[in-house]
Structure formats: C-alpha cells, structure tokens
XYZ file of C-alpha atoms in Angstrom:
726
model
C 138.963 19.805 6.589
C 137.579 17.745 4.031
C 134.901 14.827 4.569
C 134.454 12.891 1.642
C 131.092 10.940 0.467
C 132.207 9.086 -2.662
C 135.488 7.892 -3.591
C 134.926 7.540 -7.107
C 134.079 11.332 -7.519
C 136.146 12.527 -4.855
C 132.982 14.024 -3.853
C 132.145 15.595 -0.318
C 129.834 14.881 1.741
C 128.498 18.292 1.426
C 128.417 18.509 -2.396
C 126.648 15.253 -2.320
C 124.076 16.629 0.231
C 123.460 19.538 -2.153
C 122.565 17.351 -5.041
C 120.076 15.812 -2.973
C 118.573 19.067 -1.914
C 118.402 19.923 -5.611
C 116.339 16.767 -6.289
C 114.393 17.309 -3.482
C 113.363 20.812 -4.810
C 112.863 19.095 -8.191
C 110.249 16.732 -6.958
C 108.456 19.172 -5.203
C 108.239 21.910 -7.833
C 106.906 18.934 -10.360
C 104.838 16.492 -8.355
C 104.171 18.202 -4.787
C 100.880 18.707 -5.473
C 100.537 15.212 -6.310
C 101.383 13.838 -2.973
C 98.120 13.536 -0.831
C 100.292 12.937 2.390
C 103.284 15.441 1.887
C 102.196 18.614 3.176
C 104.545 21.239 4.347
C 105.813 19.725 7.745
C 106.459 16.254 5.460
C 108.435 18.384 3.003
C 110.656 19.921 5.853
C 111.132 16.776 7.697
C 112.495 15.419 4.135
C 114.656 18.411 3.940
C 116.225 17.741 7.558
C 116.534 14.119 6.165
C 118.313 14.762 3.487
C 120.883 17.592 5.120
C 121.678 15.199 8.067
C 121.449 11.540 6.336
C 125.323 11.410 5.692
C 126.818 13.107 8.191
C 127.671 9.948 9.916
C 130.184 9.410 6.988
C 132.615 12.204 8.565
C 133.773 9.255 10.950
C 137.303 8.767 10.334
C 137.194 5.012 9.539
C 135.070 5.946 7.131
C 137.274 9.012 5.925
C 140.160 6.917 5.860
C 138.562 3.908 3.522
C 137.983 6.721 0.885
C 141.622 8.326 1.344
C 143.229 4.907 0.726
C 140.880 4.535 -2.425
C 141.917 7.800 -3.322
C 145.179 7.489 -2.232
C 145.238 10.607 0.218
C 146.504 11.323 3.550
C 145.178 9.234 6.020
C 143.819 10.474 9.254
C 145.259 9.585 12.245
C 142.758 7.908 15.213
C 142.729 5.548 18.192
C 138.984 4.410 16.823
C 139.163 1.503 14.501
C 135.638 0.187 15.033
C 133.623 0.207 11.816
C 129.834 1.065 12.305
C 127.402 1.939 9.327
C 127.196 5.735 8.941
C 123.490 5.899 8.583
C 123.114 4.753 12.675
C 125.967 7.588 13.340
C 124.551 10.237 11.217
C 120.827 10.425 13.512
C 123.358 10.784 16.361
C 124.335 13.799 15.492
C 121.098 15.371 14.526
C 120.542 18.264 16.913
C 116.726 17.563 17.871
C 116.344 20.343 20.346
C 116.890 22.939 18.195
C 114.293 21.517 15.396
C 111.366 22.516 17.251
C 109.777 18.634 16.437
C 106.630 16.580 17.790
C 107.734 13.518 19.404
C 106.454 11.686 16.211
C 107.924 13.827 13.790
C 111.158 13.087 15.545
C 110.617 9.489 15.069
C 109.811 9.626 11.668
C 113.560 11.459 11.216
C 115.109 9.063 13.196
C 113.975 6.239 11.406
C 114.475 8.020 7.548
C 117.819 8.731 8.400
C 118.730 5.685 10.645
C 117.503 3.640 7.868
C 118.185 5.380 4.570
C 120.542 2.019 4.000
C 119.339 -1.241 5.622
C 121.504 -3.367 7.265
C 121.566 -7.438 7.971
C 122.780 -6.582 11.475
C 120.550 -3.988 13.744
C 122.117 -1.080 15.373
C 124.539 -1.472 18.201
C 124.164 1.042 20.948
C 127.726 0.545 22.267
C 129.348 0.355 19.553
C 127.399 3.342 18.126
C 128.333 5.440 21.738
C 132.120 4.428 21.543
C 132.292 5.955 17.786
C 130.185 8.976 18.284
C 132.107 9.805 21.473
C 135.684 8.524 20.929
C 135.956 10.190 17.266
C 133.252 12.124 16.037
C 132.549 14.595 18.912
C 136.138 15.289 18.914
C 135.314 16.586 15.327
C 131.940 17.812 15.837
C 133.205 21.882 14.687
C 135.079 20.562 11.958
C 132.057 18.228 10.657
C 129.867 21.415 11.703
C 131.701 23.747 9.695
C 131.989 21.273 6.408
C 128.203 20.611 6.395
C 127.280 23.945 7.180
C 124.522 22.607 9.632
C 124.312 22.844 13.754
C 124.934 19.535 15.513
C 123.725 17.908 18.670
C 125.708 19.512 21.060
C 124.836 17.006 23.969
C 125.199 13.298 23.030
C 122.136 11.051 23.603
C 121.505 7.513 22.503
C 118.113 7.017 23.223
C 117.644 7.187 19.439
C 119.318 3.802 19.100
C 116.502 2.386 21.278
C 114.053 4.165 19.141
C 115.333 2.738 16.158
C 115.365 -0.897 17.430
C 111.425 -0.544 17.569
C 110.935 -0.484 13.605
C 107.389 1.048 12.487
C 105.014 -1.446 11.268
C 101.886 -1.422 9.892
C 100.205 -1.252 13.309
C 101.170 2.503 13.452
C 98.214 3.177 11.342
C 98.686 6.664 9.275
C 102.109 7.314 10.751
C 103.377 4.046 9.165
C 102.294 5.380 5.655
C 104.038 8.940 6.321
C 107.122 6.655 7.492
C 106.927 5.010 3.787
C 106.787 8.227 2.043
C 109.778 9.955 3.948
C 111.937 7.010 3.975
C 110.901 6.254 0.101
C 111.254 9.609 -0.684
C 114.852 9.843 0.779
C 115.898 6.645 -0.911
C 114.774 8.027 -4.327
C 116.802 11.850 -4.233
C 119.627 9.727 -2.691
C 119.871 7.145 -5.166
C 119.455 9.548 -7.972
C 122.150 12.107 -6.344
C 124.786 9.013 -6.116
C 124.245 8.342 -9.856
C 124.402 12.176 -10.853
C 120.905 11.923 -12.273
C 117.810 14.136 -11.917
C 115.358 12.329 -9.922
C 112.725 12.902 -12.399
C 112.684 13.751 -16.213
C 110.819 14.918 -18.703
C 108.311 16.428 -16.278
C 106.450 18.826 -19.005
C 106.027 15.749 -21.553
C 102.265 14.556 -21.881
C 102.002 11.068 -23.327
C 98.204 12.109 -23.564
C 98.576 14.570 -25.807
C 101.051 12.896 -28.021
C 98.058 10.185 -28.457
C 95.951 12.631 -29.511
C 97.947 14.235 -31.839
C 98.569 10.434 -33.243
C 95.009 9.744 -33.303
C 94.477 12.566 -35.218
C 97.139 12.396 -37.849
C 95.572 8.942 -38.152
C 92.358 9.942 -38.775
C 91.077 8.090 -35.609
C 88.206 9.524 -33.430
C 88.033 8.317 -29.941
C 85.503 5.504 -29.150
C 83.422 5.493 -26.106
C 86.061 3.541 -23.887
C 88.781 6.101 -24.779
C 86.514 8.913 -24.016
C 85.483 7.578 -20.566
C 89.180 6.932 -19.468
C 89.903 10.372 -20.614
C 86.948 11.621 -18.769
C 88.141 10.039 -15.638
C 91.912 10.886 -15.384
C 91.061 12.001 -12.189
C 90.034 8.564 -10.518
C 91.265 4.990 -9.962
C 89.602 3.474 -12.983
C 88.711 -0.385 -13.761
C 87.605 -1.239 -17.588
C 86.408 -4.296 -19.004
C 86.885 -3.979 -23.020
C 87.321 -6.107 -25.833
C 90.445 -7.082 -27.723
C 90.691 -4.468 -30.199
C 89.149 -1.553 -28.810
C 92.046 0.464 -28.518
C 92.847 -0.034 -25.030
C 96.374 0.967 -24.971
C 95.390 4.199 -26.390
C 92.632 4.407 -23.652
C 95.239 3.638 -20.568
C 97.666 6.541 -22.174
C 94.821 9.145 -22.389
C 93.534 8.299 -18.881
C 97.538 8.469 -17.908
C 97.477 12.401 -19.564
C 99.793 14.696 -18.307
C 100.700 12.418 -15.391
C 103.811 10.175 -14.187
C 103.062 6.450 -15.156
C 104.027 3.014 -14.917
C 102.440 0.663 -17.362
C 102.548 -2.869 -16.703
C 101.918 -6.249 -18.557
C 102.655 -10.108 -17.727
C 104.421 -10.602 -20.766
C 107.749 -9.124 -21.537
C 107.035 -9.405 -25.312
C 104.050 -7.438 -25.270
C 105.698 -4.844 -23.397
C 108.411 -4.416 -25.991
C 105.969 -4.322 -28.462
C 103.923 -1.687 -26.906
C 107.176 0.533 -25.978
C 108.139 0.504 -29.454
C 104.455 1.447 -30.702
C 104.537 4.189 -28.345
C 108.136 5.475 -29.000
C 108.542 4.811 -32.328
C 104.586 4.984 -34.070
C 103.233 7.497 -31.683
C 106.551 9.774 -31.415
C 106.570 9.634 -27.893
C 110.361 9.197 -26.400
C 109.916 10.262 -22.886
C 109.352 6.516 -22.304
C 111.460 3.715 -20.530
C 111.824 0.296 -20.611
C 112.285 -2.115 -17.331
C 112.558 -6.151 -17.231
C 115.333 -8.672 -16.661
C 116.008 -8.336 -20.495
C 115.081 -5.171 -21.519
C 119.008 -3.878 -21.925
C 119.811 -6.391 -24.346
C 116.407 -5.852 -26.161
C 117.435 -2.090 -26.221
C 120.365 -2.415 -27.715
C 119.696 -4.751 -30.054
C 116.943 -2.493 -31.233
C 119.941 -0.183 -32.063
C 119.083 2.595 -29.173
C 122.016 4.643 -28.942
C 121.633 5.899 -25.754
C 120.200 2.666 -24.191
C 122.743 3.111 -21.153
C 121.242 6.504 -20.215
C 118.112 4.709 -20.769
C 118.795 1.882 -18.542
C 120.138 4.408 -15.537
C 116.703 6.551 -15.697
C 114.741 3.406 -15.837
C 116.063 1.838 -12.943
C 115.712 5.104 -11.344
C 112.691 5.091 -11.661
C 112.588 9.063 -13.193
C 111.305 8.349 -16.490
C 108.076 10.057 -17.297
C 106.433 6.644 -18.679
C 107.745 3.535 -17.963
C 107.002 -0.120 -19.356
C 107.692 -2.421 -16.930
C 107.153 -5.868 -15.285
C 105.030 -6.155 -11.953
C 108.422 -8.265 -10.367
C 110.309 -4.894 -11.048
C 108.010 -2.336 -9.238
C 104.990 -3.860 -7.430
C 106.849 -6.634 -5.092
C 106.393 -4.118 -2.151
C 103.862 -6.088 -0.496
C 106.751 -8.672 0.618
C 107.677 -5.643 2.651
C 111.805 -6.204 1.773
C 114.135 -3.923 2.735
C 114.116 -0.654 1.044
C 110.616 -1.616 -0.208
C 109.717 1.897 0.893
C 111.269 3.334 -2.534
C 109.209 1.779 -4.882
C 106.012 2.263 -3.058
C 106.827 6.115 -2.382
C 107.109 6.181 -6.223
C 103.393 5.263 -6.571
C 102.621 8.132 -4.728
C 102.500 10.785 -7.468
C 102.292 8.615 -10.145
C 99.633 6.577 -11.637
C 100.035 2.924 -12.624
C 98.057 0.707 -15.221
C 97.666 -2.864 -14.562
C 96.979 -4.629 -17.877
C 95.229 -8.123 -18.368
C 95.274 -8.876 -14.361
C 93.147 -12.544 -14.948
C 96.570 -13.615 -16.961
C 98.401 -13.933 -13.549
C 98.400 -16.824 -11.354
C 96.136 -16.957 -8.035
C 98.866 -15.746 -5.724
C 100.265 -12.904 -7.934
C 96.683 -11.514 -8.390
C 96.569 -11.672 -4.698
C 100.000 -9.910 -4.636
C 98.304 -7.416 -7.183
C 95.564 -6.490 -5.161
C 97.684 -6.002 -1.902
C 99.715 -3.623 -3.935
C 97.128 -1.737 -5.144
C 95.531 -1.291 -1.599
C 99.387 -0.172 -0.501
C 99.255 2.282 -3.573
C 95.642 3.817 -2.212
C 97.200 4.121 0.977
C 100.024 6.456 -0.106
C 97.547 8.364 -2.519
C 98.608 7.018 -6.194
C 96.243 6.149 -8.863
C 95.769 3.115 -10.669
C 94.069 1.723 -13.811
C 92.731 -2.318 -14.442
C 92.314 -2.866 -18.077
C 91.334 -6.267 -19.067
C 89.258 -8.243 -21.396
C 87.761 -10.308 -18.645
C 87.895 -9.656 -15.053
C 87.348 -12.400 -12.457
C 84.745 -11.494 -10.106
C 86.849 -12.934 -7.116
C 89.303 -10.170 -7.511
C 86.498 -6.994 -8.099
C 84.990 -8.387 -4.947
C 88.501 -7.814 -3.124
C 89.146 -4.701 -4.270
C 85.668 -3.393 -3.170
C 85.717 -5.592 0.179
C 88.973 -3.504 0.986
C 87.968 -0.258 0.303
C 90.262 0.170 -2.729
C 87.597 1.012 -5.116
C 84.433 2.298 -4.548
C 81.757 4.879 -5.961
C 83.097 8.246 -5.177
C 86.875 7.937 -6.339
C 86.346 5.402 -8.691
C 84.916 4.686 -12.050
C 84.139 1.420 -13.570
C 82.901 0.765 -16.962
C 82.435 -2.304 -19.640
C 82.815 -1.736 -23.117
C 81.963 -4.588 -25.427
C 80.900 -4.699 -29.126
C 78.169 -7.194 -29.310
C 77.163 -6.552 -32.836
C 80.534 -8.063 -34.475
C 80.351 -12.078 -33.758
C 83.836 -13.393 -34.680
C 83.513 -16.972 -33.223
C 81.340 -20.023 -33.715
C 82.466 -22.796 -31.576
C 82.047 -26.945 -31.521
C 82.836 -28.589 -28.398
C 84.700 -32.277 -29.196
C 84.240 -34.870 -26.421
C 87.380 -36.543 -27.155
C 91.476 -35.836 -27.173
C 92.862 -33.397 -29.608
C 94.835 -36.241 -30.724
C 91.658 -37.686 -32.625
C 91.274 -34.641 -34.576
C 94.203 -34.369 -36.576
C 91.999 -35.701 -40.089
C 89.958 -32.692 -39.670
C 92.864 -30.290 -38.914
C 94.564 -31.684 -42.055
C 91.903 -31.205 -44.279
C 90.980 -27.726 -43.416
C 94.743 -26.869 -43.457
C 94.446 -27.549 -47.728
C 92.735 -24.641 -47.881
C 93.099 -22.522 -44.462
C 95.427 -21.460 -41.898
C 94.768 -23.422 -38.821
C 95.974 -22.877 -35.526
C 96.868 -25.682 -32.832
C 96.874 -24.622 -28.910
C 97.312 -27.520 -26.607
C 98.379 -27.169 -22.877
C 101.890 -28.597 -22.505
C 105.350 -29.185 -24.946
C 105.078 -32.609 -24.535
C 101.449 -32.704 -26.343
C 102.655 -30.121 -28.982
C 105.510 -32.015 -29.790
C 103.075 -35.470 -30.190
C 101.134 -33.700 -32.525
C 103.637 -32.354 -34.406
C 104.959 -35.801 -34.851
C 102.002 -37.269 -36.009
C 101.345 -34.754 -38.697
C 104.801 -34.855 -40.042
C 104.400 -38.594 -40.034
C 101.008 -38.138 -41.988
C 103.006 -36.814 -44.965
C 100.877 -34.026 -45.918
C 101.785 -31.719 -48.782
C 100.990 -28.673 -46.339
C 103.746 -26.808 -44.163
C 103.443 -27.774 -40.572
C 105.362 -25.998 -37.823
C 105.780 -26.157 -34.139
C 106.350 -23.025 -31.486
C 106.598 -23.646 -27.870
C 108.639 -22.001 -25.104
C 111.525 -24.939 -24.985
C 113.321 -23.524 -28.153
C 116.364 -21.233 -27.603
C 115.830 -17.700 -27.577
C 116.832 -17.068 -30.874
C 114.985 -20.043 -32.356
C 111.928 -18.886 -30.312
C 112.026 -15.237 -31.578
C 112.611 -16.677 -35.268
C 109.588 -18.800 -34.957
C 107.256 -15.776 -33.641
C 108.579 -13.570 -36.591
C 107.979 -16.591 -38.859
C 104.305 -17.382 -37.985
C 103.359 -13.684 -38.256
C 105.219 -13.797 -41.569
C 103.332 -17.313 -42.491
C 99.666 -15.537 -41.490
C 100.307 -12.133 -43.587
C 100.871 -14.291 -46.215
C 97.922 -16.348 -46.108
C 99.811 -19.499 -46.589
C 97.660 -22.314 -46.018
C 99.054 -24.875 -43.415
C 99.324 -25.586 -39.652
C 100.992 -23.996 -36.683
C 100.966 -26.340 -33.429
C 101.426 -24.056 -30.453
C 101.192 -23.830 -26.396
C 99.788 -20.750 -24.595
C 102.620 -18.527 -25.003
C 100.856 -17.032 -28.125
C 97.719 -16.298 -26.168
C 98.410 -12.705 -25.686
C 101.938 -11.967 -27.225
C 101.818 -12.515 -30.957
C 98.878 -10.799 -33.074
C 97.718 -13.168 -35.721
C 94.695 -13.790 -37.278
C 94.176 -17.651 -38.230
C 91.231 -19.021 -40.317
C 90.695 -22.019 -37.730
C 91.562 -22.871 -33.869
C 91.494 -26.252 -32.541
C 92.702 -26.186 -28.844
C 92.575 -27.994 -26.097
C 89.987 -26.675 -23.072
C 91.423 -24.605 -20.952
C 89.864 -22.071 -18.253
C 87.463 -19.777 -19.823
C 89.746 -16.701 -19.299
C 92.909 -18.606 -20.846
C 90.619 -20.019 -23.702
C 89.029 -17.033 -24.559
C 92.731 -15.137 -24.984
C 93.352 -18.022 -27.643
C 89.937 -17.318 -29.332
C 91.681 -13.815 -30.095
C 94.147 -15.540 -32.629
C 91.567 -16.753 -34.870
C 89.426 -14.053 -36.249
C 91.307 -11.658 -34.575
C 90.404 -8.885 -37.380
C 87.520 -10.392 -39.499
C 83.611 -10.670 -38.739
C 82.346 -14.283 -39.155
C 79.461 -13.997 -41.500
C 78.694 -17.709 -42.038
C 77.138 -20.558 -40.467
C 80.703 -22.900 -40.198
C 82.579 -23.315 -36.667
C 85.617 -21.750 -36.746
C 86.859 -22.744 -33.149
C 86.860 -26.443 -32.171
C 87.506 -27.373 -28.664
C 88.670 -30.516 -27.359
C 87.250 -31.680 -23.659
C 88.663 -35.214 -23.128
C 92.196 -36.128 -21.976
C 93.408 -32.603 -21.619
C 97.074 -32.019 -21.170
C 98.292 -29.940 -18.075
C 95.621 -30.700 -15.702
C 96.168 -30.243 -12.987
C 99.578 -28.729 -13.512
C 99.063 -26.002 -15.460
C 94.966 -25.445 -14.774
C 93.048 -26.293 -12.165
C 90.718 -29.493 -12.442
C 87.872 -28.179 -11.041
C 87.930 -24.847 -13.042
C 88.689 -26.465 -16.128
C 84.989 -29.134 -15.303
C 83.111 -25.858 -14.609
C 84.380 -23.779 -17.866
C 82.986 -26.932 -19.907
C 79.659 -26.735 -18.095
C 79.461 -23.023 -18.735
C 80.424 -23.424 -22.606
C 78.229 -26.435 -23.588
C 74.594 -24.209 -24.068
C 76.870 -22.824 -26.582
C 78.001 -25.995 -28.641
C 77.841 -25.091 -32.100
C 76.447 -21.556 -31.498
C 78.405 -18.004 -31.881
C 80.215 -16.700 -29.041
C 79.629 -13.046 -28.505
C 82.080 -10.997 -26.349
C 79.391 -10.268 -24.158
C 78.837 -13.868 -23.235
C 82.575 -14.172 -22.949
C 82.864 -11.557 -20.329
C 79.618 -12.985 -18.350
C 81.233 -16.384 -18.586
C 84.118 -15.627 -16.830
C 82.663 -13.388 -14.162
C 80.043 -16.613 -13.385
C 83.329 -19.025 -13.488
C 85.497 -16.861 -10.824
C 82.415 -16.026 -8.199
C 83.513 -17.177 -4.840
C 80.811 -19.705 -4.409
C 81.729 -21.376 -7.538
C 85.262 -21.709 -6.168
C 84.700 -22.808 -2.822
C 86.569 -25.684 -1.513
C 88.735 -25.031 -5.000
C 92.991 -25.298 -4.559
C 92.758 -21.627 -6.755
C 90.720 -19.685 -3.844
C 92.610 -21.552 -1.587
C 95.886 -19.906 -2.957
C 94.026 -16.980 -3.457
C 93.077 -16.463 0.049
C 96.346 -17.983 1.758
C 98.402 -15.227 -0.173
C 96.012 -12.379 1.140
C 96.504 -13.705 4.466
C 100.340 -14.296 4.236
C 100.499 -10.304 2.726
C 98.211 -9.281 5.522
C 100.245 -10.804 8.393
C 103.824 -10.268 6.467
C 106.427 -9.229 9.499
C 108.050 -6.240 7.719
C 111.819 -6.405 6.471
C 112.089 -10.108 6.776
C 113.778 -10.436 3.036
C 115.601 -8.425 0.743
C 114.819 -7.111 -2.754
C 116.198 -9.920 -4.508
C 114.767 -12.389 -2.175
C 111.865 -10.719 -3.065
C 112.153 -11.025 -6.695
C 113.081 -14.491 -6.505
C 109.457 -15.535 -4.928
C 107.796 -13.398 -8.117
C 109.733 -15.397 -10.491
C 109.215 -18.712 -11.504
C 112.181 -20.436 -9.811
C 110.827 -23.553 -10.843
C 112.753 -23.123 -13.999
C 116.035 -22.791 -15.374
C 118.447 -21.482 -18.356
C 120.204 -24.444 -19.953
C 122.186 -24.576 -23.167
C 122.260 -27.840 -24.661
C 125.696 -29.782 -25.281
C 126.068 -29.297 -29.053
C 125.014 -25.732 -28.997
C 127.643 -25.302 -25.817
C 130.206 -26.844 -28.049
C 129.603 -24.513 -30.605
C 130.233 -21.276 -28.795
C 133.336 -21.839 -26.557
C 135.115 -18.922 -28.748
C 132.139 -16.895 -27.862
C 132.699 -17.422 -24.184
C 136.426 -17.016 -24.580
C 136.145 -13.672 -26.449
C 133.879 -12.489 -23.779
C 136.215 -13.538 -20.908
C 139.066 -11.365 -22.647
C 136.940 -8.201 -23.942
C 137.176 -5.080 -21.820
C 134.958 -2.729 -23.910
C 131.463 -2.416 -21.990
C 129.239 -2.372 -25.544
C 131.168 -4.825 -26.566
C 130.916 -7.435 -23.600
C 126.889 -6.631 -23.861
C 126.798 -7.857 -27.344
C 128.597 -11.042 -26.729
C 126.693 -11.659 -23.403
C 123.670 -11.385 -25.961
C 124.626 -13.558 -28.077
C 125.400 -16.264 -25.475
C 122.164 -15.950 -23.467
C 120.081 -16.254 -26.761
C 121.421 -19.756 -27.129
C 119.595 -20.794 -23.926
C 116.272 -22.573 -23.152
C 114.304 -22.135 -19.891
C 113.148 -25.845 -18.922
C 111.781 -27.316 -15.676
C 114.414 -27.477 -12.760
C 112.797 -31.032 -11.824
C 112.878 -32.346 -15.682
C 116.058 -31.013 -16.323
C 118.180 -31.882 -13.058
C 119.163 -35.586 -14.322
C 120.916 -34.181 -17.417
C 122.391 -30.915 -16.337
C 126.417 -31.682 -16.287
C 128.016 -28.294 -15.115
C 127.211 -25.031 -14.999
C 128.916 -22.215 -16.877
C 131.731 -19.861 -15.744
C 130.831 -16.606 -14.265
C 128.948 -14.122 -14.815
C 127.268 -16.647 -16.595
C 126.603 -19.234 -13.770
C 122.903 -19.236 -14.037
C 123.225 -21.467 -17.122
C 123.429 -25.089 -16.764
C 124.970 -27.290 -19.571
C 122.657 -30.122 -20.687
C 123.600 -32.906 -22.118
C 120.276 -34.094 -24.249
C 119.133 -33.392 -28.032
C 118.247 -30.096 -29.242
C 116.401 -30.060 -32.634
C 115.692 -27.364 -35.048
C 116.681 -26.347 -38.412
C 116.785 -22.437 -38.781
C 116.691 -22.565 -42.672
C 113.445 -24.526 -42.718
C 111.852 -23.271 -39.073
C 111.304 -26.684 -38.670
C 112.290 -28.958 -35.852
C 110.716 -29.759 -31.812
C 113.426 -27.949 -29.789
C 115.258 -29.198 -26.710
C 114.424 -32.902 -26.256
C 114.435 -33.427 -22.510
C 113.173 -37.037 -23.416
C 116.043 -37.705 -25.482
C 119.903 -38.128 -23.706
C 122.879 -36.908 -26.325
C 124.301 -39.788 -28.052
C 128.023 -40.468 -26.928
C 129.050 -40.099 -30.288
C 128.482 -37.047 -32.396
C-alpha cells in the first residue's frame, strides 16, 4: 500500500520522513556540539519525533485528498471525518515500546502533536473515531510502509496531555520543548522544500574578513582584536562610528552560523553588498520585507534559491531585520522554529539605541530567551542607554563569567564643535544660506512638514546655489534617486544645501562641512553629527554643528519632551566647545539612567512592554499578527492619483503575465511608485485600493511634486488635494 505525503511531488510519507532524517543527521553532524541543551537523549527524541510526525497522514480522508489531486484511484472508506494529521500521528506512537520517562513522553507528544499549529484544539472524540474506525484497520499496512512499530493498543490519554500545553512555568522542560519542537519544524520545513537544513557549513566569514583585511593592508585595531578574542562569549561593545564595527562583528562570528541585524533595510543591503562583493564571502543571505526586490534588481541570478535558503534560515550568515527572526517574545504559534535556530548560532544586534523603547524591551526579552536555549549574542552600538544595560544585568543575561564588555573610543580626534541656538531653526536660514555659498550644508529637522517649509523658504530667497530636499514621503524610486544624488553631490564637493529628516542619521554615508539641526534626543542627535566631518578632523576654532532648541518640531509625537529637555541641559556646558566621542557616550549613559527617566512616558513604555513579554500567554497569536505588531502599522502605502493613471498599463501587463520573473519585475516597478504615509493623515484623501495582489496599496487624491531630471520637488503634498482638472 502506498501512502502519500505530498501531492505536488507524489512523495510518500516514508520518502518525506527519510528527508527529515537526512536533515537531522546533517544538523547534528554540523552543529551538534553547539547545542548546549541537546544531549543524546534529546537527539533520540528528535529522531523519534521525525519518524512519527507524519504517520497520521495515512488516514483515508487525507490520502483521498492527495489522490484526487494527483488523479489516482480513490480509496473506499466509511469514515469521512477530517482531523489534522499531527494529532492522529501521536495516537500511533508505540510509547510502551520506547522506554521513555514520563517527561520524555510528554516532550514527544507535544512536539509531534503541535508540529503543525492549528486554530482549533484537538477534539478527543473525533480523534478516537478516526483512529478506531479507519487507522486501526490499516495499522499493519501503515507499519509496513513506514518500517516502524506502531501502537498495538490505542489509548487516548495523549489528547488530555496535549490540551495542557507547555508554558514558561514548566521551567527547564519548557526550553527543552522549544528546542525539540523548533528543530522538528526546521528539518520538516527544509525537507518539504527539498532543501538542506544547513548550507555552507564549512564556510567561515571570519577567515574571509581576515583575508580581506590582509589584502587591503588593514591591521586589526583594538576593537577587532577584542571581539575576535571573545568568540566564545556574549559581547557588548560600545564603539564610535568609523572603527570597523562590521569587521569586528564578523571576526566575533568566526566559523559559526550567525544572524546580523540592523534597524534599517538600506543599511542591511549595504553591508550585505560589502560582505558579498568586497569581502568575497558569498555564503551570506538577505531577509527583509523587500529583500527579493533588492536581490532581483541587483542582478543576482540565483535570487530564487537565495530567497528560499534565507526563509528556511539555512544560510550560514543571514543579514536581516528583527521583525523576521526576533519576534519570538510574542510566543506566536510556531515561534519555536526561530528560537531553536538561535541555539546553535550567534546573533549581532547593531545599534540597539535606534529602536523605540517597546522594541528595545522585546530585544532584551529575545536575548534572554536566546540565552536560555544556549545561543550567543553581540550588542554593538555607538551609544548604549544605561537603562538597557542595567536590565540585561538584572536578568543575568550578561555576567562577568560568560560575557565581555568593552568601550572603544578615540578621544584624540576631534570632529565636532557645537553651537546651541535658543531659537527655531527657521530663524537660522540666513546663516545656512551664507555658509552654503562656499560649503556643503546639511540641514536635519524632525518632521517632513518642517523640512518642506524650510525648503520652500530657501527657494523663495532665489539663492544662486543648489537646494535639495530629501525625506521619507517621496515615492520609493524618487527617494532612492535622491539618496544616490546626495552621496554624489557630497563626493563631488558641490557647494549647496540639502534639507533632510532623520532618515539620513544612519543609512547614508555622507560627510558635509556644516550641520544645522533641530534638537532631538542625544542618541539621535549624535547619529546626525556623524553626517558632518565623518571622515575628517576639525582643526580650527569654528563651530561646524549648529543646534536649534526652540519650537522643535516632532515633540512629543516623534521625540519625548522630557528626554529633549534633559538632552538640552546635558549639552549646555559644551556650547561653543568641542564635543568629543567619550563625552557623547557618557552623556547618553546619563540621559538614559533610570533615575533620570522616572515619571517619563519613555520608561513607562519600556517597563510596560517588558511586563507584557514576561506575562504573555503563549500561542495566543499567529506569526503574521506578531509581525504586524512589530512593523509600523500606523503607516500605509499609497500611490498618488496622477502616478497611478500613468501606470495602468503596468497593472494590466502584470495581470496578463504568467512568467514568474517578469511578474516580479513588473511588481517591483509598481511598488516603486508608492509612498509610505501616516494612515490617519492619508485616510481623508484615499479613494480606493488597487486590485489583488496590490490590495495593500491605496490610491490617494493629493498632489505629488517632483522632477526627476532636476532632483527638485517636495514629494507628496498631503495638505494639497488634487485639482479636479489636470
């Protein structure tokens, strides 16, 4: 008798199971010593879980579904009840023959019983009906097909045990369950995709970095020596911009499997490109919400394979965003796969201070969970809020024995002399215009609205120098153009002005002569300073950074008012003086001390989020719901009406196209025309949605201002409804 597991490939249950066992051996042989919790008994439990996980698919209802799909002869049956096969599989495990302890039996029951997460809990009577009326009659045939002993006497007590799910209150056994179930997910999903669970096992990114540095004539600095010397520990490093933090992180990773996270997709893409193209290490993947578009546009020939390997988490080094791999503190159904993947790997969290307090709380909880399953982590940042470091210590996530902490700051090179102005930035336009006659001036404000206002004011002055605007509310393709142009402008040393928002703080590598900025919180402000004299030393008395502290836009919506006021107090002693790197680090430490934050919304958000994660009821949401909680659900994608009218032919071509690669290219072209805007502001101008699969994009009836030939324009004008006649 043939029992099928898959209709697409006509694969039998035994064939699919053998793929799991191959992946299990690959995982154990490759990284077995890295799994702190996986002793021989745990590996044996994983083998048993793999052997029995799909036995329940032999039920006749399931088999007839596949037979109908592959047009094979249907089987006769009196049983038409449809019960998830994962529950049925548990009922056929011969526990009496396996010599398991009570706890081992529970681990096996739950790993197999929940290797697919269902919305409905197991129904004991339905399970009894199918096992007795259908599968018991086929027991010998199933046993012969699977080459496995099956339960001779059916018992249904396992259903009661399934109904009592593991929680954090089960202590050490909870983490054993997470590993067992999570690794079963990994080998099962890889087997279903016909992929190895791990690839490029012997490829060392550490070796590639050492070779690259040698060829370039670079010597390892103190930071890089420190991280390389502490590969066996959790590492927290504070290091200023320009110290080779990426190389330091890769040297810490060494020969291990790893995940490298950053807050911004554009930064991830840049480092991915650097590792792959400049360092010559191609065992690297990319995973974020638009990574497929990026890879295809970059011309990666095997982008489809790279996408699959990255999604399966099988890549040796994966560049990714936290919403893809670190959302397991939400305990969504199936969270065990991502967490178990961390058990034999290292993870780098770059620039933890860039996340809002709720996300930072999630990251701290994620690191605690990674620590519990035996994984290692590195926090790498230019400034580390004291609040976060204290919480890591309080939870015993970092300690003296298993962790290494280092600060690497060069105080010999001075880059910034600041001047504080107790007025609104709009009052500084004359000074901005004057300096721009002979220099490159960067202006950073806190909101798009204020950026547009400054841009308009400067244009009205009819200056004989170029003035450009860059913010988040241009279409994707226009924003990419502007990001390229600001770098080109900077490299060519053209005198003029660029007005921007905080999107340039970390994502764009530029080095302007002067920075004029609205006040923001110190961590954000110091990121802004990194766009001025980034690669130079200030060897004169002039102030190259001008900070405006009155009528600041974006308070309190973007920045917390208390933190802004405290930041100004901390800066005041340095008005007119050099602000060195050590001072910046110390000031951020002071700003984010718990005692300074008492009574603030910032601390309340951080503590509320930690409390929520510490007390969440597991399995209360699915993966997509968890992802939505992480992403900015306050924003929606829109396409201005004029632009939409110009791409109707693209949408028609997409609807008619059947070629996968051409469809992807067309989809990318359509997505490039969109703008991400606040849902609340945009709602009154939105008229309709695009058809599937673009139903997440809305048509918005407002003006859009941009000339690609001159790089000029204000972007989407949410205060300017579109003219009826155009």
